[in-house]
Short mmCIF file of C-alpha atoms and ligand atoms in Angstrom, two decimals:
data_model
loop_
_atom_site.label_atom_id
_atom_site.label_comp_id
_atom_site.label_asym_id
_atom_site.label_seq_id
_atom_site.Cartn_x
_atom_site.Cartn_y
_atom_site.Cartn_z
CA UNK A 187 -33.69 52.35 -61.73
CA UNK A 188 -33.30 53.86 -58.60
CA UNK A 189 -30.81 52.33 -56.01
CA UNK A 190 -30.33 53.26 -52.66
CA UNK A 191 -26.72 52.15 -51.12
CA UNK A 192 -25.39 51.66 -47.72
CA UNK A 193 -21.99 52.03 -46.54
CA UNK A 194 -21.00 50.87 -43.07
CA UNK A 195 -18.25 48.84 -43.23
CA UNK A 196 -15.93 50.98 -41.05
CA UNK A 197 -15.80 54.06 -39.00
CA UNK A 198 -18.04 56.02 -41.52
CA UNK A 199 -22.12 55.71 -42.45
CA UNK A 200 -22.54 56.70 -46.03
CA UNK A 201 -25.77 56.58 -47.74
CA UNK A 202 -26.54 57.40 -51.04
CA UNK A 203 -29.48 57.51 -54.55
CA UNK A 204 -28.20 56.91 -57.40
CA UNK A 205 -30.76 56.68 -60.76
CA UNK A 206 -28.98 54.77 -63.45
CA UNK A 207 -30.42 57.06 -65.85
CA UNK A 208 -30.65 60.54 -63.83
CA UNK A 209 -27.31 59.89 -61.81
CA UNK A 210 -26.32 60.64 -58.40
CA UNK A 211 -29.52 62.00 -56.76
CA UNK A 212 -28.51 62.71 -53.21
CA UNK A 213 -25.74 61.21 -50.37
CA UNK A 214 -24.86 61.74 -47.10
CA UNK A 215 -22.03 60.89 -44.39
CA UNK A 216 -21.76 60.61 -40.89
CA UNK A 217 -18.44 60.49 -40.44
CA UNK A 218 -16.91 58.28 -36.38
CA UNK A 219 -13.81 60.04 -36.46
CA UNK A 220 -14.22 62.54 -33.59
CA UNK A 221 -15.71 59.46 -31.32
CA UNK A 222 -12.84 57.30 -32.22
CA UNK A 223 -10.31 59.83 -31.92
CA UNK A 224 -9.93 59.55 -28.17
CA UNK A 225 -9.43 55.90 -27.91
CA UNK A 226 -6.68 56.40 -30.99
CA UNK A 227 -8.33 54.66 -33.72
CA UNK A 228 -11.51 52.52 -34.17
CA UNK A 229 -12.90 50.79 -32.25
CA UNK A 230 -15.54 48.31 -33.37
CA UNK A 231 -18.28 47.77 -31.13
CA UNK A 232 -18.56 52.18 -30.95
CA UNK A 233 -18.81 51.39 -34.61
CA UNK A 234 -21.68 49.57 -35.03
CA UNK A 235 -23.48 51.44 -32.34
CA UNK A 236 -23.29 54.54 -34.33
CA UNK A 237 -24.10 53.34 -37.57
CA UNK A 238 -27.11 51.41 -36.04
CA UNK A 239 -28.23 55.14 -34.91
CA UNK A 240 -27.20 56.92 -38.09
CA UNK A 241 -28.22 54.84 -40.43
CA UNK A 242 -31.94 55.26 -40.82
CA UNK A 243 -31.72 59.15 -39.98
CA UNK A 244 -28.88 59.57 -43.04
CA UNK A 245 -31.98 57.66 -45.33
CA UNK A 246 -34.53 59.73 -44.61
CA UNK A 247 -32.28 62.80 -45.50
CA UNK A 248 -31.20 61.12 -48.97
CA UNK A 249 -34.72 60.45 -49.56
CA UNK A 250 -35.55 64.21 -48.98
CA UNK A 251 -32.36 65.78 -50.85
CA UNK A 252 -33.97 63.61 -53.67
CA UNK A 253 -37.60 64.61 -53.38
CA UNK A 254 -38.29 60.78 -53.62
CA UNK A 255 -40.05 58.55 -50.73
CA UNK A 256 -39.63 54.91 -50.12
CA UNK A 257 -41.88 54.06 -52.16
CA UNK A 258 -39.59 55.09 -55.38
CA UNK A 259 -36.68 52.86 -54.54
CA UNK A 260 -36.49 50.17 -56.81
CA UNK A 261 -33.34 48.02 -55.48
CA UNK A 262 -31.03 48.23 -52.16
CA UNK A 263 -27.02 48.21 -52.19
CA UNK A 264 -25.08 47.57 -49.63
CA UNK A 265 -21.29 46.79 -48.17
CA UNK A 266 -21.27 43.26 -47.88
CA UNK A 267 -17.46 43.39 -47.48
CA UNK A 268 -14.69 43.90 -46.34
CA UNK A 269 -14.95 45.22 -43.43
CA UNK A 270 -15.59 45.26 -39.55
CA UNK A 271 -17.87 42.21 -39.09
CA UNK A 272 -20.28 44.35 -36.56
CA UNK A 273 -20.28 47.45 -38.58
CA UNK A 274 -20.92 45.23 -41.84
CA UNK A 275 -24.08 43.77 -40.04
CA UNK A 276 -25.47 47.19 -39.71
CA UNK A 277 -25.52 48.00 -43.08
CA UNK A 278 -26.67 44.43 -44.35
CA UNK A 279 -29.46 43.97 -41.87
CA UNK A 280 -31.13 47.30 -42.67
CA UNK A 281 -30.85 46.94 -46.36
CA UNK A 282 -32.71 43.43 -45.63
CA UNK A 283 -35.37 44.61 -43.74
CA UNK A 284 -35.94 47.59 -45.65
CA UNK A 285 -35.96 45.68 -49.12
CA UNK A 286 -37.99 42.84 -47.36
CA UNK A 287 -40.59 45.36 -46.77
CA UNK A 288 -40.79 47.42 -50.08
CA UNK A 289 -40.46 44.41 -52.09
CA UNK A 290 -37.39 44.99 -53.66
CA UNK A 291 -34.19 43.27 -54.76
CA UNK A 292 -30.91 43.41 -52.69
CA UNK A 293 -27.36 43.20 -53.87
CA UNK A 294 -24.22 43.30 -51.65
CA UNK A 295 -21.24 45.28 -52.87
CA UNK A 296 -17.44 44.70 -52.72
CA UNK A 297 -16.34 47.69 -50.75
CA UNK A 298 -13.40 47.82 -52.64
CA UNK A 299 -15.05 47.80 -56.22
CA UNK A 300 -17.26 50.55 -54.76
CA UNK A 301 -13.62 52.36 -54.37
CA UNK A 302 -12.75 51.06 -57.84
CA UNK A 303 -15.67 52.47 -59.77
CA UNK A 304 -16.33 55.69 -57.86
CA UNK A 305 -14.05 57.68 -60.65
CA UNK A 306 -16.70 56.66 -62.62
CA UNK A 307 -19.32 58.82 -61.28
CA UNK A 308 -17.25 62.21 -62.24
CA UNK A 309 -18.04 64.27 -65.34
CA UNK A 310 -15.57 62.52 -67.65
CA UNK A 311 -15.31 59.34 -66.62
CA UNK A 312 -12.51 56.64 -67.48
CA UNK A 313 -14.14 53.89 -70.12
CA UNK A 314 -12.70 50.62 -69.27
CA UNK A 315 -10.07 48.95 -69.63
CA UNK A 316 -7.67 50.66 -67.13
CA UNK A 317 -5.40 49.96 -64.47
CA UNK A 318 -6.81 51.03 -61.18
CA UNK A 319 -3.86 51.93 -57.64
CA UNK A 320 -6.57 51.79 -54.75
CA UNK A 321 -4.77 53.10 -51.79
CA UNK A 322 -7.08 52.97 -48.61
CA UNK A 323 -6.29 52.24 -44.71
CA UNK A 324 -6.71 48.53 -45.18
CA UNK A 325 -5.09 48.04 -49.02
CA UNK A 326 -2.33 48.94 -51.66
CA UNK A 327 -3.13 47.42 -54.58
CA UNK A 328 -2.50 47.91 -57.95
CA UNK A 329 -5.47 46.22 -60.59
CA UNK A 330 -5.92 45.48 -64.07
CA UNK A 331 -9.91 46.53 -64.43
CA UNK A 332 -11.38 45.06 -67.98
CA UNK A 333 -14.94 45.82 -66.96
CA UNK A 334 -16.99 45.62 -63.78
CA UNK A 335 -16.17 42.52 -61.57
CA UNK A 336 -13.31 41.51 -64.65
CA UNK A 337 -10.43 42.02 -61.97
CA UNK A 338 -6.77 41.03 -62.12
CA UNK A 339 -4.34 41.76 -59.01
CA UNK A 340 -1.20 43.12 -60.36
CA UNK A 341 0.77 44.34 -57.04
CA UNK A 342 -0.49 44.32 -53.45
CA UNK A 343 1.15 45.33 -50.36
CA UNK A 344 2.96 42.69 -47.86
CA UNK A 345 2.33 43.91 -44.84
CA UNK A 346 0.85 47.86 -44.19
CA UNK A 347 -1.22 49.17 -46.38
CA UNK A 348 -0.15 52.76 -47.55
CA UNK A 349 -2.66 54.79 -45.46
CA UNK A 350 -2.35 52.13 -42.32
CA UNK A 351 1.81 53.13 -43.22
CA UNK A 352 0.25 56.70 -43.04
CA UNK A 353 -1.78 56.41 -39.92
CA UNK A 354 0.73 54.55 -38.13
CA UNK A 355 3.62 57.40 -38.41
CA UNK A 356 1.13 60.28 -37.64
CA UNK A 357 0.95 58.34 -34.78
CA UNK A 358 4.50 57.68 -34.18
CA UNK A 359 4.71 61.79 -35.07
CA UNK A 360 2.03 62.56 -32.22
CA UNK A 361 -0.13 63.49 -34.78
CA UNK A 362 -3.29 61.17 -33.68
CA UNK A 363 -6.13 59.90 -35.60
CA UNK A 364 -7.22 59.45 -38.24
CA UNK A 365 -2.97 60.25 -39.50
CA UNK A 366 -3.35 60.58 -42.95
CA UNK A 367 -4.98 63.73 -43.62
CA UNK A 368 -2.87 65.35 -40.49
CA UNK A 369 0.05 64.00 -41.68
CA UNK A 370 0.19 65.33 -45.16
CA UNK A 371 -1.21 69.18 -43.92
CA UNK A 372 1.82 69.20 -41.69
CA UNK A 373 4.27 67.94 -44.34
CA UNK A 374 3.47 70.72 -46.46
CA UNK A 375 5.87 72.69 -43.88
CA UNK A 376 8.54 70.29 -44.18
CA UNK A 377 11.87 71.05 -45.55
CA UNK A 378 12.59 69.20 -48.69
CA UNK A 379 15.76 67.53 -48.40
CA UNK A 380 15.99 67.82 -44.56
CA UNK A 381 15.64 63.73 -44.52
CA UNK A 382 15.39 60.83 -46.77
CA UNK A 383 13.90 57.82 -45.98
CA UNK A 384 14.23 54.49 -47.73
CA UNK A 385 11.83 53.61 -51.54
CA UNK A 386 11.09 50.03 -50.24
CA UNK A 387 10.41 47.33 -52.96
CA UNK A 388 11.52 49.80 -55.43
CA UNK A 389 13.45 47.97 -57.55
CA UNK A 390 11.83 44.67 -56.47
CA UNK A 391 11.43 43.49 -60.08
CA UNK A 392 7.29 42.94 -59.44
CA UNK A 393 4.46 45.50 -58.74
CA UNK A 394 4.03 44.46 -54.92
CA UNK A 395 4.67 47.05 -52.22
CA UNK A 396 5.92 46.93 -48.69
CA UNK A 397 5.40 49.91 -46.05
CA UNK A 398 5.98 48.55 -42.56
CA UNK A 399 9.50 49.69 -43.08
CA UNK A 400 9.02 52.54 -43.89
CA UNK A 401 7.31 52.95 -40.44
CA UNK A 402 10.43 51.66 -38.65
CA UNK A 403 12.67 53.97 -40.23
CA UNK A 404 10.40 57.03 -38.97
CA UNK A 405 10.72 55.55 -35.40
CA UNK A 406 14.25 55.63 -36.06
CA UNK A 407 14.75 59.08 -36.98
CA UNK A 408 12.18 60.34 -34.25
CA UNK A 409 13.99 58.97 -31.82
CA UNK A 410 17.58 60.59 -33.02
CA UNK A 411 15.79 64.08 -33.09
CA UNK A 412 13.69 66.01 -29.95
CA UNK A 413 10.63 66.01 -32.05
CA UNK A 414 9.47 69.99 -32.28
CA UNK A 415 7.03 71.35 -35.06
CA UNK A 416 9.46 71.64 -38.02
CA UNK A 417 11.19 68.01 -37.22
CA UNK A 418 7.97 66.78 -37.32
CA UNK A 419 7.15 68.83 -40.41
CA UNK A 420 10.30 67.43 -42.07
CA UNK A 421 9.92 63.97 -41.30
CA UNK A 422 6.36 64.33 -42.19
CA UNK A 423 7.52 65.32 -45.69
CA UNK A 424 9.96 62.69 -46.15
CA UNK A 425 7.97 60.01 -45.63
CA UNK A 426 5.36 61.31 -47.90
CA UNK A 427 8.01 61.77 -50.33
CA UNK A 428 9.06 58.21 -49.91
CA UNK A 429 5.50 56.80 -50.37
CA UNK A 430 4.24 58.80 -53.36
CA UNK A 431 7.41 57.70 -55.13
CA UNK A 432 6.89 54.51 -54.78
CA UNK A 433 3.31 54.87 -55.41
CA UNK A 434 3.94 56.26 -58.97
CA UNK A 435 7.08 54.19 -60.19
CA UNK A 436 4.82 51.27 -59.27
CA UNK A 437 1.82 52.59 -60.98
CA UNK A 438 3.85 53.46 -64.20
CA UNK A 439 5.36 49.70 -64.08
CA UNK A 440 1.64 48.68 -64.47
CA UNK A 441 0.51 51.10 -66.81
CA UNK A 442 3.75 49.73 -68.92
CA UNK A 443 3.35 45.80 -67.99
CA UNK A 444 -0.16 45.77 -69.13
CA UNK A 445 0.03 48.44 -71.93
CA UNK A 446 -2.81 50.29 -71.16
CA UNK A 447 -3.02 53.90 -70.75
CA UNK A 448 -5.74 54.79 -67.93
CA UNK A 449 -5.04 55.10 -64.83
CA UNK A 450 -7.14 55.39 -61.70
CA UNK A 451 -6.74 56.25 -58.45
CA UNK A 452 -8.94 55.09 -55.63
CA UNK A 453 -9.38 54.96 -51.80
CA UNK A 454 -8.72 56.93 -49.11
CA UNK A 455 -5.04 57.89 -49.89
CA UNK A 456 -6.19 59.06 -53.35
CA UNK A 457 -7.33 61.99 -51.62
CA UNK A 458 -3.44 62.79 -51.05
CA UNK A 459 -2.39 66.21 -52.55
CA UNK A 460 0.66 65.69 -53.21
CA UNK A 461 0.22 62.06 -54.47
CA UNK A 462 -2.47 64.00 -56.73
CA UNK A 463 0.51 66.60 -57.95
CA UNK A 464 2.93 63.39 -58.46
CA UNK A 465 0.22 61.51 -60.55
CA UNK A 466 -0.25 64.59 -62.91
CA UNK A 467 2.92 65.63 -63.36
CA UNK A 468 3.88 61.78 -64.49
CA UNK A 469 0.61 61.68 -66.72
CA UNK A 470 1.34 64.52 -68.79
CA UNK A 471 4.83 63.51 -69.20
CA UNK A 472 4.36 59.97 -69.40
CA UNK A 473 1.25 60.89 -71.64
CA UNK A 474 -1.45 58.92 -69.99
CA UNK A 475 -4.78 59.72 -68.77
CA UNK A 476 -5.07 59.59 -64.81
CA UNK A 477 -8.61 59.42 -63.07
CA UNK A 478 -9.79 60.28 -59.57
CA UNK A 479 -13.01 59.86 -57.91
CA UNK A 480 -13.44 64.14 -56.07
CA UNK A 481 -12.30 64.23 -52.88
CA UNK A 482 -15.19 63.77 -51.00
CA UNK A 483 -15.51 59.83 -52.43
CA UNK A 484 -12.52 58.71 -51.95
CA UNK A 485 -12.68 58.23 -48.78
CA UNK A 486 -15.92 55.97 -47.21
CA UNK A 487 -18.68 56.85 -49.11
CA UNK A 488 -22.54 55.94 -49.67
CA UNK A 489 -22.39 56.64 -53.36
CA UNK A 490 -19.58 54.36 -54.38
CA UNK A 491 -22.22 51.69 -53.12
CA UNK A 492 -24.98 53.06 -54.96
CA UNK A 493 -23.44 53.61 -58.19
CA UNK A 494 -21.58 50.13 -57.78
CA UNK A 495 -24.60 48.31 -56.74
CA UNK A 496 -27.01 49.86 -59.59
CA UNK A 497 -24.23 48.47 -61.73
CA UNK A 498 -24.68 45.17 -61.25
CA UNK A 499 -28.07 45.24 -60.79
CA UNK A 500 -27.83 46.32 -64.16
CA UNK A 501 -25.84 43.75 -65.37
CA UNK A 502 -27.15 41.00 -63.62
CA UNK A 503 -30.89 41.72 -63.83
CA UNK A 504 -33.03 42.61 -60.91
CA UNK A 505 -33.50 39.68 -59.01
CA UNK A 506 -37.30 39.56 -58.13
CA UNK A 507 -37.75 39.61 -53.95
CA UNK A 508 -41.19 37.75 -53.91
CA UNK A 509 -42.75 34.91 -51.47
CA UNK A 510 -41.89 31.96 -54.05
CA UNK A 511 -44.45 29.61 -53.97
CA UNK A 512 -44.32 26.29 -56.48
CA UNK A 513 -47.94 25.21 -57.93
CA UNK A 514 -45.97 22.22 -59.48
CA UNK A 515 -42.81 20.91 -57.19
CA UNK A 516 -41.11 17.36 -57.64
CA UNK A 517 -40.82 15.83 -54.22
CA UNK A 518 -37.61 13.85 -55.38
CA UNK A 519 -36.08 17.60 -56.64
CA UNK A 520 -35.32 18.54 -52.93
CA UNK A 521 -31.99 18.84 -51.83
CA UNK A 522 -30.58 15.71 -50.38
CA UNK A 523 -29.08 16.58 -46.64
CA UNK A 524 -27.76 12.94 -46.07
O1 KG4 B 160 -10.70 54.35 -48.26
P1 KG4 B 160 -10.74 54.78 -46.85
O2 KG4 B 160 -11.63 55.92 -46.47
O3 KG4 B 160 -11.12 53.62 -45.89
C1 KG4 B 160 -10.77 52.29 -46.11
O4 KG4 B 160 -11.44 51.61 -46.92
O5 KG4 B 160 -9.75 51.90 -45.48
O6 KG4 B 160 -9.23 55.12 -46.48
C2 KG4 B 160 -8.87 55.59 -45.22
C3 KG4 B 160 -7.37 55.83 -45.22
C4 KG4 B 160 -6.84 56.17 -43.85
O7 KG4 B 160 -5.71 55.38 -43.62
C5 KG4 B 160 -6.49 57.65 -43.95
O8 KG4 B 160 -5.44 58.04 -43.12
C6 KG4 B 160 -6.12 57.76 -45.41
O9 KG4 B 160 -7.04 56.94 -46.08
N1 KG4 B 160 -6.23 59.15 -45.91
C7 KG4 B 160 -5.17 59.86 -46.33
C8 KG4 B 160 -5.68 61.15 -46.68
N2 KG4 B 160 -7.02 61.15 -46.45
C9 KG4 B 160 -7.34 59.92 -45.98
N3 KG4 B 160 -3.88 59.55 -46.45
C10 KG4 B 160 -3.05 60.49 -46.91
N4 KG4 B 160 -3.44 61.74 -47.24
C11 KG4 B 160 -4.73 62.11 -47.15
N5 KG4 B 160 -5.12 63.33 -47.48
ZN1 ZN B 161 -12.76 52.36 -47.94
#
């Protein structure tokens, strides 16, 4: 079966083929972060402009990669949520139309499972269960995954999530947007040891993780120092320090809470280098197996929507996308509106 999927739900317009039994045929990205960069982060009603012109251009291109036309799609995924409401609407009205007009079934994807499950389009893929940290701007949450849509929350974040905690001190640091990515290429020229910031929720007792702090404590320093290149670089480092540590204790509480010994890592902070470095070196001592989606899907992608949505098309059949008529229909089986 041949899915097509959409994402829009932020600042990025992925699109995507995925065959269930051939794979991932073609994707592309358009990615808002040059346009949004001026105004300092996203802003929504840019958002859905862009996508609305990106979106049927970034098709036609997948469609090409793929040597396939309309014609061969067979079922549309898109974002359904969460997300930026406008940006959402995008996505969901063109996978509507388009599926409206070649006949075919729709099914609206959890951004965040499309996160969960994009390890799974890698070579060697994790088989289920596992326990799955997905780290993007708007969560931190750590999840028990038994199969697809068989989800338990284990840990989530109280306030920031960890790449909101990381965009938010790249600003603080000057760094603009989108922080995350700056942040860690600049911490790389950090001295180790130069500052230590606090582990918050460390030793909380539960798997649930708080980063506004951490934030605060930046401010603090930043303000004590006249903020040059290398105190930048240092601070830079300590908080990413701080973060990844807590990051892995957290994950290795779940791993041991839930006694499974898979581990995934998912979202946009996934894409972290030296969270990457931390998660290895604790998986071959620790001896578990550890599981990212490459670097290109873990942030906003079309093919985590694809592969997601062909999923549970899958699973759940393919709903057929006819005119229903009844030959035969009870008046007294209507719905009573009283
Ligand atoms: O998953 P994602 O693309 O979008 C959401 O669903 O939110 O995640 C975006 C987040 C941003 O906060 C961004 O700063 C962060 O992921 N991010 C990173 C890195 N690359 C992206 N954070 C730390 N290090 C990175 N290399
Ligand atoms: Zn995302």
């Amino acid at each position: 079966m041949l899915v097509l999927g959409i994402e829009s739900s932020c600042d990025e317009t992925g699109v995507a083929l995925y065959h269930t039994e051939r794979g991932l045929l073609a994707h592309a990205l358009h990615s808002q972060v040059a346009m949004h960069a001026e105004y300092g982060g996203v802003v929504p009603e840019l958002a859905s402009r862009d996508h609305i012109r990106r979106v049927l251009p970034l098709t036609r291109q997948v469609l090409s990669e793929a040597g396939c036309t309309l014609q061969d799609i067979e079922g549309i995924a898109y974002t359904e949520g969460p997300g930026l409401a406008g940006a959402l609407l995008v996505g969901a009205s063109v996978a509507a139309s388009l599926a409206y007009a070649l006949k075919v079934p729709t099914v609206g994807v959890h951004h965040l499972e499309g996160h969960l499950l994009a390890p799974l389009l890698e070579p060697n893929p994790p088989v289920f269960p596992f326990v799955a940290l997905l780290v993007s701007g708007g969560h931190s949450q750590l999840m028990e995954v038994i199969g697809i849509g068989q989800y338990t929350l284990l840990g989530d974040t109280l306030d920031d999530a960890a790449g909101e905690a990381f965009d938010k001190t790249a600003k603080l640091l000057g760094l603009g947007y989108p922080g995350g990515p700056a942040l860690s290429k600049i911490a790389q020229l950090g001295q180790p040891g130069r500052f230590t910031l606090p582990r918050p929720m460390l030793k909380s007792g539960d798997l649930n993780f708080s980063f506004s702090g951490l934030k605060t404590a930046v401010l603090t320093l930043a303000k004590q120092h006249t903020l040059d290149d290398q105190i930048r670089a240092d601070i830079a480092h300590a908080f990413q320090e701080a973060i990844v540590e807590v990051l892995t204790k957290k994950s290795l509480a779940a791993l041991k809470q839930t006694g499974l010994s898979r581990l995934v890592i998912a979202g946009g902070v996934g894409a972290n280098a030296q969270l990457r470095d931390a998660f290895n070196h604790a998986a071959a001592q620790k001896k578990f197996a550890v599981f990212y989606p490459k670097l290109e899907f873990c942030t906003d992608n079309g093919a985590m929507i694809a592969f997601a949505g062909a999923m549970r098309m899958e699973k759940q059949g393919r709903p057929a996308r006819d005119f229903p008529i009844k030959p035969r229909w009870d008046l007294e089986s209507l719905v009573n509106l009283a």
